[in-house]
CSV table of C-alpha atoms in Angstrom, one decimal:
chain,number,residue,atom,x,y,z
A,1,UNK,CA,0.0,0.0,0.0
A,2,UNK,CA,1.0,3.7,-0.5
A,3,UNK,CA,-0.5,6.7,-0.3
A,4,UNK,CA,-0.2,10.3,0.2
A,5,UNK,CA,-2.1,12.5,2.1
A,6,UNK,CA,-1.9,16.5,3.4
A,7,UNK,CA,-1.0,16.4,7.6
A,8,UNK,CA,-4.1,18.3,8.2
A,9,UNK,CA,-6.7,15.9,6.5
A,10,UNK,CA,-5.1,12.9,8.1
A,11,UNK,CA,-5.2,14.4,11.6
A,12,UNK,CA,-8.7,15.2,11.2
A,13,UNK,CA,-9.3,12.1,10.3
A,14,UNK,CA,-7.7,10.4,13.3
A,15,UNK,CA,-9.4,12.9,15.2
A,16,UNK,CA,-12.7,11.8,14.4
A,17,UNK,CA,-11.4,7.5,14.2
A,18,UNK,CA,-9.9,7.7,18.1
A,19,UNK,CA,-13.8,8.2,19.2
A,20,UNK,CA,-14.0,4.7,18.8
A,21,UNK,CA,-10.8,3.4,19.8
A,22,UNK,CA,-11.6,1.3,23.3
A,23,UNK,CA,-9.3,2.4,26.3
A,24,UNK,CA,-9.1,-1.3,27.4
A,25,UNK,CA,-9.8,-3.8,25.6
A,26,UNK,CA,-8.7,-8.0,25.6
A,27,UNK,CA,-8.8,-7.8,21.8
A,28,UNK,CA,-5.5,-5.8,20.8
A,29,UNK,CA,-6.8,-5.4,16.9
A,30,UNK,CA,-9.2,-3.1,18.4
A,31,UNK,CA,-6.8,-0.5,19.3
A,32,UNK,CA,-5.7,0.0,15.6
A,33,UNK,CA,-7.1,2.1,12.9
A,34,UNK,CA,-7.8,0.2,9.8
A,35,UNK,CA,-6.7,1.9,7.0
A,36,UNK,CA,-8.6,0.6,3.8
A,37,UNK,CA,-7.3,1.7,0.8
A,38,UNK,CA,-8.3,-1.2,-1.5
A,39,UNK,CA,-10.8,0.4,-3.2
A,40,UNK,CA,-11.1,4.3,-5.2
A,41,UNK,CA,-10.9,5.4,-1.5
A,42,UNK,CA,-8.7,5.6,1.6
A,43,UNK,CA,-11.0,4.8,4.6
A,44,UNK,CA,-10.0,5.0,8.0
A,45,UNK,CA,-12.3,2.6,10.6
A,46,UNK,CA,-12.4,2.1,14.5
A,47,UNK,CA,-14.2,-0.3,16.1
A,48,UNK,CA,-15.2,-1.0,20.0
A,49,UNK,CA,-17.7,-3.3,19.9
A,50,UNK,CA,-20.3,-0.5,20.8
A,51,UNK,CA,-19.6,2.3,19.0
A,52,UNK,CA,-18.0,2.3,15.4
A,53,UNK,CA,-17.2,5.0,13.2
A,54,UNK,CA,-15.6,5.0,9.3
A,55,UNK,CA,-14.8,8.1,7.5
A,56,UNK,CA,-13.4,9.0,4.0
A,57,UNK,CA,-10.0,10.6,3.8
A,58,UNK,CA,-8.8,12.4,1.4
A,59,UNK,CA,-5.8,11.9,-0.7
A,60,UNK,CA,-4.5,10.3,-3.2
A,61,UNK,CA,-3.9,6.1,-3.9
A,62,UNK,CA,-0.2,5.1,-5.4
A,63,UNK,CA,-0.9,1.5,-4.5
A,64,UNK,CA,-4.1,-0.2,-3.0
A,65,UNK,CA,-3.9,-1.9,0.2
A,66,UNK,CA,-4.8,-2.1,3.7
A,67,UNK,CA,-3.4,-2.4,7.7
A,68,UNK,CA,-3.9,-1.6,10.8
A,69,UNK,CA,-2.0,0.7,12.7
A,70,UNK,CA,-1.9,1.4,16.7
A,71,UNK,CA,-4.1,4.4,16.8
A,72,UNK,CA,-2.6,6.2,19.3
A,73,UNK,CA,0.6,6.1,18.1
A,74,UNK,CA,-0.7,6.7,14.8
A,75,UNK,CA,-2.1,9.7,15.8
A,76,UNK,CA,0.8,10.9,18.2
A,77,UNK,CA,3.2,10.4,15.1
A,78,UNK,CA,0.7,12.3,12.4
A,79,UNK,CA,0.1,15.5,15.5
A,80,UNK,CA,4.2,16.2,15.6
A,81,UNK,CA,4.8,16.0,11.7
A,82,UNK,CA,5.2,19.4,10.1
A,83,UNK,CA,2.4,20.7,7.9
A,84,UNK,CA,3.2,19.4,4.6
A,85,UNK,CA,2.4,15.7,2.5
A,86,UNK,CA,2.5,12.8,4.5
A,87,UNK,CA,3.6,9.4,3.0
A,88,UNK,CA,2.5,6.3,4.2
A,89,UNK,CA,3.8,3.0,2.5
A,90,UNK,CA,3.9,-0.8,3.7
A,91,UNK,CA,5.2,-3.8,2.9
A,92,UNK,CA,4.2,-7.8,3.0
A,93,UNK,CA,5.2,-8.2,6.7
A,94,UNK,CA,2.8,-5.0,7.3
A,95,UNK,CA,5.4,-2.7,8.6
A,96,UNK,CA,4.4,1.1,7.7
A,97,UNK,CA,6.4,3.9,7.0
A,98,UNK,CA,5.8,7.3,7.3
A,99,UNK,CA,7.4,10.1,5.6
A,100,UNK,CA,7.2,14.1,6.0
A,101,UNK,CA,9.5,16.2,4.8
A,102,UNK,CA,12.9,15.0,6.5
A,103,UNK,CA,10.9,12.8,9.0
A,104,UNK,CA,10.7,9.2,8.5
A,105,UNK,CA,8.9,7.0,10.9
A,106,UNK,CA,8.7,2.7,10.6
A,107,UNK,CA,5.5,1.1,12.7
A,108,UNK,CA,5.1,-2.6,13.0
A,109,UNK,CA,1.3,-2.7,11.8
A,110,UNK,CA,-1.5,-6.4,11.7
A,111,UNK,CA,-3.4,-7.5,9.0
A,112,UNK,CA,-6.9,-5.5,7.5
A,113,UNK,CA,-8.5,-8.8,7.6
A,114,UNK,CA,-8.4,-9.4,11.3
A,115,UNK,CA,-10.0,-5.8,12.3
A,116,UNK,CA,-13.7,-5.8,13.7
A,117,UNK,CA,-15.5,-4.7,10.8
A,118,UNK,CA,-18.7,-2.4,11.0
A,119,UNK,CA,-22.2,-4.0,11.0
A,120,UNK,CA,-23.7,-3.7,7.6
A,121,UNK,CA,-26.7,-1.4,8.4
A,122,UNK,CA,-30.3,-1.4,6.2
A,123,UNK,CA,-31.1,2.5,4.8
A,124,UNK,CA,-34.6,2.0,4.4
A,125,UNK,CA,-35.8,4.9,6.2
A,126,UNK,CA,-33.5,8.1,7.3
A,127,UNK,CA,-34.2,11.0,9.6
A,128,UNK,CA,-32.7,14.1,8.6
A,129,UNK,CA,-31.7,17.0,10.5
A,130,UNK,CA,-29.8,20.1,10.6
A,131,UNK,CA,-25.7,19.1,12.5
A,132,UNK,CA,-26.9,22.5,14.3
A,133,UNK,CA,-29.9,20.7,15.5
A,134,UNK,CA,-29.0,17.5,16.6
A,135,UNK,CA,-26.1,18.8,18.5
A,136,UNK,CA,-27.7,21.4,20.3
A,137,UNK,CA,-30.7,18.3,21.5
A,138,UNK,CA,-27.9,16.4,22.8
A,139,UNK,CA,-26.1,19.6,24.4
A,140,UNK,CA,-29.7,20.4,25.7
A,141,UNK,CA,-30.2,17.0,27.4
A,142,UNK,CA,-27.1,14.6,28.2
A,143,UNK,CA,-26.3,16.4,31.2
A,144,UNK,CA,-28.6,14.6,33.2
A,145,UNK,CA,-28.0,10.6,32.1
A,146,UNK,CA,-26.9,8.3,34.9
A,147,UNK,CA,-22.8,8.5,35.3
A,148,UNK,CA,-23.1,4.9,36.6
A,149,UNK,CA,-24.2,1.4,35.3
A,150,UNK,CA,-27.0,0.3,37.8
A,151,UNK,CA,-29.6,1.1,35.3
A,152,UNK,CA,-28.4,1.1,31.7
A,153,UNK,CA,-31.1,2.6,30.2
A,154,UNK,CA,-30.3,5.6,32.6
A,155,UNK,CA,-27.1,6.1,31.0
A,156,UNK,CA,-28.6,6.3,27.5
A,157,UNK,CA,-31.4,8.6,26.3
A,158,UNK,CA,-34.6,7.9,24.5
A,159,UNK,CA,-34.9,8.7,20.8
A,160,UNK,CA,-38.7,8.8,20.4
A,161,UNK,CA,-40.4,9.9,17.2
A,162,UNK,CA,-43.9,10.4,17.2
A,163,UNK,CA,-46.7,12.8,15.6
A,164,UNK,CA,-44.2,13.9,13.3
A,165,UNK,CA,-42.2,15.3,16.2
A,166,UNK,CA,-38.5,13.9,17.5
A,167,UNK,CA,-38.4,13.6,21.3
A,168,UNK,CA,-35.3,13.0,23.0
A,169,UNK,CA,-35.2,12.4,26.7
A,170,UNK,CA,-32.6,11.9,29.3
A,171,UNK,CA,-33.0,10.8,33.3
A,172,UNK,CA,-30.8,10.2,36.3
A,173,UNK,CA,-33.4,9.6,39.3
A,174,UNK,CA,-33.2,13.0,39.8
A,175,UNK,CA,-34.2,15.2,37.0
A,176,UNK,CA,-35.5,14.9,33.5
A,177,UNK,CA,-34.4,16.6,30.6
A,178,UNK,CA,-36.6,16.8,27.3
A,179,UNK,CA,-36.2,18.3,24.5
A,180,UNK,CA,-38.9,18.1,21.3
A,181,UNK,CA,-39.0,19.5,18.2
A,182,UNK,CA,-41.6,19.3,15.3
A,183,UNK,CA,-39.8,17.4,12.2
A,184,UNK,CA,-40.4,18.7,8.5
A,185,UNK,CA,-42.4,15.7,6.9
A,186,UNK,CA,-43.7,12.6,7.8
A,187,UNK,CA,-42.0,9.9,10.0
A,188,UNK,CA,-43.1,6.2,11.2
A,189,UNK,CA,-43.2,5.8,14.8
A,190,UNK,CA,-40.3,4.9,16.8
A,191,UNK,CA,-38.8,5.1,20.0
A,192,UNK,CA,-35.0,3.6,21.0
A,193,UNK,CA,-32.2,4.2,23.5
A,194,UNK,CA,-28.8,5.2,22.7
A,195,UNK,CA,-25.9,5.0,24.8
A,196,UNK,CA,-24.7,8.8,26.2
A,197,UNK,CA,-21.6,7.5,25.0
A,198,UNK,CA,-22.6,7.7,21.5
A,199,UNK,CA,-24.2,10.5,21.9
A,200,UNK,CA,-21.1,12.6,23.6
A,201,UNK,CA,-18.8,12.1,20.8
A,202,UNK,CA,-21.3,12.5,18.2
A,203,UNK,CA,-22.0,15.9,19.0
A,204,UNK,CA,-17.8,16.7,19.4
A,205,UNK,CA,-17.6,15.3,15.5
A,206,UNK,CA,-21.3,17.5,14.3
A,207,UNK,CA,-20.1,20.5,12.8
A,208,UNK,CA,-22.9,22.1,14.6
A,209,UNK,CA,-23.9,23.9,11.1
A,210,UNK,CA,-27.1,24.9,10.2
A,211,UNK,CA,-27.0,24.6,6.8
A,212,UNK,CA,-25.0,20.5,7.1
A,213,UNK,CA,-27.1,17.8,7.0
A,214,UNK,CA,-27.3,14.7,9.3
A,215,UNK,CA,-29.2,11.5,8.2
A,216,UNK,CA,-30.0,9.3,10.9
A,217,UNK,CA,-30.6,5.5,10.5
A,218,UNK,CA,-32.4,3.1,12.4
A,219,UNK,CA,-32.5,-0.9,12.9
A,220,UNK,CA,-33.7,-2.9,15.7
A,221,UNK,CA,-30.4,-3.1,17.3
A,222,UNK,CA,-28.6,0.0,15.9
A,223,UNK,CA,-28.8,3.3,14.7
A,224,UNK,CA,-26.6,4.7,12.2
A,225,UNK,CA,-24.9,8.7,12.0
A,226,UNK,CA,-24.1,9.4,8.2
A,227,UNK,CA,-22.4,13.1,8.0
A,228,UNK,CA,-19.7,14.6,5.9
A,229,UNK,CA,-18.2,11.7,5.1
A,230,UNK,CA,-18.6,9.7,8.4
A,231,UNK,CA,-20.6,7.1,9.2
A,232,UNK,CA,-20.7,6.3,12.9
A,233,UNK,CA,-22.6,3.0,13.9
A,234,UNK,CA,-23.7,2.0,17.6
A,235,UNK,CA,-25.4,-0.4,19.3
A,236,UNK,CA,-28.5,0.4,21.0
A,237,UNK,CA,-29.5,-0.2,24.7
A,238,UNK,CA,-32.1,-2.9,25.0
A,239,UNK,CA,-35.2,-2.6,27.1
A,240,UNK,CA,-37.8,-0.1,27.7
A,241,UNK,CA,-37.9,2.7,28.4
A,242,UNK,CA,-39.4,4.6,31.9
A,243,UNK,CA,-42.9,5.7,31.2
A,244,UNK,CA,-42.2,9.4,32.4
A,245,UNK,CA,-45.5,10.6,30.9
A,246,UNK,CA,-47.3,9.9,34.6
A,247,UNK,CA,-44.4,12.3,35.8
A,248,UNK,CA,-45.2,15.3,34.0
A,249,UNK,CA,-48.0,17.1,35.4
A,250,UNK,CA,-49.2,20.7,34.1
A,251,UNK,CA,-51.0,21.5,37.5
A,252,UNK,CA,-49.1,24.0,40.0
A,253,UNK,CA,-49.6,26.2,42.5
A,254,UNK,CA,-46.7,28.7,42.1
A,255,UNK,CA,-45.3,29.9,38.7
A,256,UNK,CA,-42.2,31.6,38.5
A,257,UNK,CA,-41.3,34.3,35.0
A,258,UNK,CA,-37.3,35.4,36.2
A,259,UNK,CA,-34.3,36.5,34.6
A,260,UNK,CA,-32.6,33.4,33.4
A,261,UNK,CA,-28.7,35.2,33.3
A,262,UNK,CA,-29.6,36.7,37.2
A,263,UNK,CA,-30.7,33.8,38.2
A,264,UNK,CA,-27.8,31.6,37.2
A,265,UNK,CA,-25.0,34.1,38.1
A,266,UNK,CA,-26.6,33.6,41.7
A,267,UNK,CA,-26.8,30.5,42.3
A,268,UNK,CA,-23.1,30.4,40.8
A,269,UNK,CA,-22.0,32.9,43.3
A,270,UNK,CA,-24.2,30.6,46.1
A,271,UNK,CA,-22.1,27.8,45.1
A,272,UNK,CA,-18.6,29.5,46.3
A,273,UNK,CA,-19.2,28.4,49.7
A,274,UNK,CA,-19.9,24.4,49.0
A,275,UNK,CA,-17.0,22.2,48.9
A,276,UNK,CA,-17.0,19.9,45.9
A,277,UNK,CA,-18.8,16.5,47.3
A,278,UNK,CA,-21.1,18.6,49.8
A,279,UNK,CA,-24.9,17.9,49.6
A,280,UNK,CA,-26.0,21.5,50.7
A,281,UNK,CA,-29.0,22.4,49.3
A,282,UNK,CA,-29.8,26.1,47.9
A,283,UNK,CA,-33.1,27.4,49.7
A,284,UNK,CA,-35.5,29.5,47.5
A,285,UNK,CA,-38.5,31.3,49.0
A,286,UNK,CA,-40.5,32.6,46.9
A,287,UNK,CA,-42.7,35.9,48.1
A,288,UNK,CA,-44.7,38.6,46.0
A,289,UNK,CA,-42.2,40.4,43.2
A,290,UNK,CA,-38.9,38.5,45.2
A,291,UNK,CA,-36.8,35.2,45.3
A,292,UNK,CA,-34.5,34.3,48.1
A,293,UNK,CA,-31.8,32.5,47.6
A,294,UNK,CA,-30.3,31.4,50.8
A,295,UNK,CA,-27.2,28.6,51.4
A,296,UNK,CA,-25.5,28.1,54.6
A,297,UNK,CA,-22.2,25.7,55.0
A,298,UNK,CA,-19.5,25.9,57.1
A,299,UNK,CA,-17.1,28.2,54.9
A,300,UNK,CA,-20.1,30.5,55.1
A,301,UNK,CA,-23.6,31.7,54.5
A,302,UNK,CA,-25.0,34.4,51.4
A,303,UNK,CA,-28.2,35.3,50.8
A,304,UNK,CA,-29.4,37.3,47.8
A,305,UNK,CA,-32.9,38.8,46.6
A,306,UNK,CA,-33.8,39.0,43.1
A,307,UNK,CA,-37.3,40.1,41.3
A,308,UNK,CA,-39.4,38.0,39.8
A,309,UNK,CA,-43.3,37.7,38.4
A,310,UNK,CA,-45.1,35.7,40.5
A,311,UNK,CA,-48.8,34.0,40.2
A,312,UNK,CA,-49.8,31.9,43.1
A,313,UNK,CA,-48.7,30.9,46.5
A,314,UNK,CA,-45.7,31.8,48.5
A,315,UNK,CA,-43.6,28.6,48.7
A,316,UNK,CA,-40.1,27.7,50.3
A,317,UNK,CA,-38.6,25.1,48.8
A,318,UNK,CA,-34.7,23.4,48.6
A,319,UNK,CA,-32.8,22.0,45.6
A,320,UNK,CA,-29.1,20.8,44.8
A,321,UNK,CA,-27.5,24.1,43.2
A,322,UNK,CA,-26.1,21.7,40.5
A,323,UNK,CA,-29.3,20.8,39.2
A,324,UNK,CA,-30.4,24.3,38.4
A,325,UNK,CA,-27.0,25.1,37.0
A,326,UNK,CA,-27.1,22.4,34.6
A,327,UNK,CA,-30.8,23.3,33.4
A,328,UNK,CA,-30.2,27.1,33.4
A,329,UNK,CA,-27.0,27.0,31.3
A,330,UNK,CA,-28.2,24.9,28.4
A,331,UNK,CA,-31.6,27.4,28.1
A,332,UNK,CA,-31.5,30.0,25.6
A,333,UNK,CA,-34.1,32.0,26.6
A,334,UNK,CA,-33.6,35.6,28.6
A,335,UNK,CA,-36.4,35.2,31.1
A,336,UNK,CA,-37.5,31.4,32.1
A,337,UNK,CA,-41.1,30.3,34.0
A,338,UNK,CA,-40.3,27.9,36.6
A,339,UNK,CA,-43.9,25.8,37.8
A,340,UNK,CA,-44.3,24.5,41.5
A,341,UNK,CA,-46.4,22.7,43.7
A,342,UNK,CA,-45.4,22.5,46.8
A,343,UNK,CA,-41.4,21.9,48.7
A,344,UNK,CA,-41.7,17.8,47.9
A,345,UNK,CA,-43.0,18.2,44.4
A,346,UNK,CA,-40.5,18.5,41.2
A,347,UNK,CA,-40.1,21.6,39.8
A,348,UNK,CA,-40.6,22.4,35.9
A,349,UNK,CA,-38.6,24.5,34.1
A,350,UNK,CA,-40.3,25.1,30.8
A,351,UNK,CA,-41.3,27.1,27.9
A,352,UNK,CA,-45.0,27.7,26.6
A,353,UNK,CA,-44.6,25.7,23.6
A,354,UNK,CA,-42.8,23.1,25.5
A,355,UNK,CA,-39.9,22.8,23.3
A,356,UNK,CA,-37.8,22.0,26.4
A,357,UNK,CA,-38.8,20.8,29.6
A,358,UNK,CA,-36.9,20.2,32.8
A,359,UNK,CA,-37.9,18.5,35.7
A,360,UNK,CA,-36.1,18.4,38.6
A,361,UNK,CA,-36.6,17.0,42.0
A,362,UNK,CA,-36.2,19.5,45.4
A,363,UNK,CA,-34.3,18.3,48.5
A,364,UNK,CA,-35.5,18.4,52.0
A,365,UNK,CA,-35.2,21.4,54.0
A,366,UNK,CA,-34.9,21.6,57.7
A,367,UNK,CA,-37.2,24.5,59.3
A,368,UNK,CA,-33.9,26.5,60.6
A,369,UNK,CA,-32.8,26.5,56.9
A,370,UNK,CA,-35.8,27.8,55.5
A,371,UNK,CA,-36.0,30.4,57.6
């Protein structure tokens, strides 16, 4: 095999192929890039057994061939070369060598024909949507998936199409996020659960364009990313999903409009005086025209007033600061509506057309914090 490609397309390339690479893993061809080159094109494939992704590089094909290289040191190698033609040749044994300029590199590197291939996915049916879109959904709503493994479907989020509107929905035990938006023409139903995994480095590969498309595939055990020249395959997680309809009420006794940008700046400042791993709740009490925000730990106390529209009772009510932060940051909107019930009820964070909902749940308050 030879071929010759500029530095900067093969380090995007890599970029995009070490998404996939496992960390650990007891099969050692899975740490490798395959580079395919066999065909009218070089491809560059990773493969963990979960997640898989294959792009197109471009450049240009002296010889066909394939191998697989170790990725990280294929990628190490390709980020110090200057900024100029890169040559990459092997021979029958499968040793590579690299060339740039006056640098000249020789990797032992396996067979194509033992790497993982990709599962060959059906393209009956594709969803597309703006890159700008898709990764501002996931932005919107992977902050709150389960870190841990007790409940895999908590560490993926639901994909749900219905009515001719995508759904996507995350949950950790302790809040919901759910973002919707109305699709351009007609869809089947579905509804599956991708790992948060997938979704994280989908969204750091997305150009995040408007005007780039994304077409989105589905199987029963898959779903399949297609995007400038990159197809990223994963495996779905099985089971189904939590019926979180029952969970979203529209009653409430209290309803918040406030400054989203005040309001996050102080519970930021609130958070100064809680050491990382502290449970200390923020306390809120809400009154005519004012909000409250109280939090006492041992570095300190603060206590800060800001105005607000109010409908509804008076409540007090206790939440973990990061919860809020989370919601607030990812909202786009200059004055939020918060809906409450009562200081053991979630709290909904949403906006009239619903476009994005939060729920999260409030902690207990002692009486000598609320007051």
């Amino acid at each position: 095999m030879k071929i010759i490609c500029s530095k900067s397309n093969l380090l995007k390339s890599v970029n995009i192929s070490l998404k996939a690479v496992p960390s650990k893993t007891t099969m050692p061809i899975l740490e490798c890039i395959l580079m395919d080159a066999t065909t009218n094109q070089i491809k560059f494939t990773t493969n963990d057994m979960e997640l898989g992704i294959e792009t197109i590089v471009d450049g240009h094909i002296e010889e066909k061939g394939m191998v697989a290289l170790d990725a990280k040191i294929f990628y190490e190698i390709i980020r110090r070369l200057p900024d100029n033609d890169v040559t990459i040749t092997t021979n029958s044994n499968y040793v590579a060598t690299i060339t740039c300029e006056k640098a000249k590199f020789t990797i032992p590197g396996k067979a194509g024909e033992d790497f993982a291939y990709l599962p060959v996915i059906e393209k009956d049916e594709s969803l597309t949507l703006s890159q700008f879109t898709l990764k501002e959904m996931i932005r919107q709503t992977i902050f709150s998936i389960a870190v841990n493994e007790n409940n895999r479907l908590m560490t993926g989020e639901l994909f749900e199409i219905k009515d001719n509107c995508l759904k996507i929905i995350s949950l950790d035990g302790h809040r919901i996020s759910i973002r919707k938006m109305p699709l351009k023409r007609e869809y089947s139903d579905r509804k599956i659960v991708v790992p948060g995994k997938t979704l994280g480095e989908i969204s750091k590969i997305l150009s995040g364009e408007i005007d780039d498309q994304v077409n989105i595939y589905f199987t029963k055990n898959h779903i399949l990313f297609e995007f400038d020249q990159t197809m990223v395959v994963s495996r779905l997680i099985e089971g189904e999903y939590f019926r979180i309809d029952q969970m979203l009420s529209s009653d409430y006794d209290t309803k918040v409009s406030v400054n989203k940008k005040e309001f996050l700046d102080c519970i930021d400042r609130a958070t100064l005086l809680v050491r990382e791993g502290d449970k200390k709740p923020i306390v809120i009490e809400i009154t005519d025209g004012s909000m409250e925000l109280k939090i006492d730990s041992a570095m300190g106390s603060m206590n800060e007033e800001i105005d607000i529209e109010k409908s509804g009772k008076d409540i007090v009510i206790g939440f973990n600061p990061k919860f809020l932060i989370d919601a607030l940051k990812v909202i786009d909107d200059e004055v939020i509506n918060m809906y409450l019930m009562n200081p053991k009820a979630p709290c909904f964070i949403r906006d009239d057309e619903e476009n994005y909902t939060y729920l999260i749940l409030p902690v207990n308050i002692s009486q000598n914090q609320s007051r």
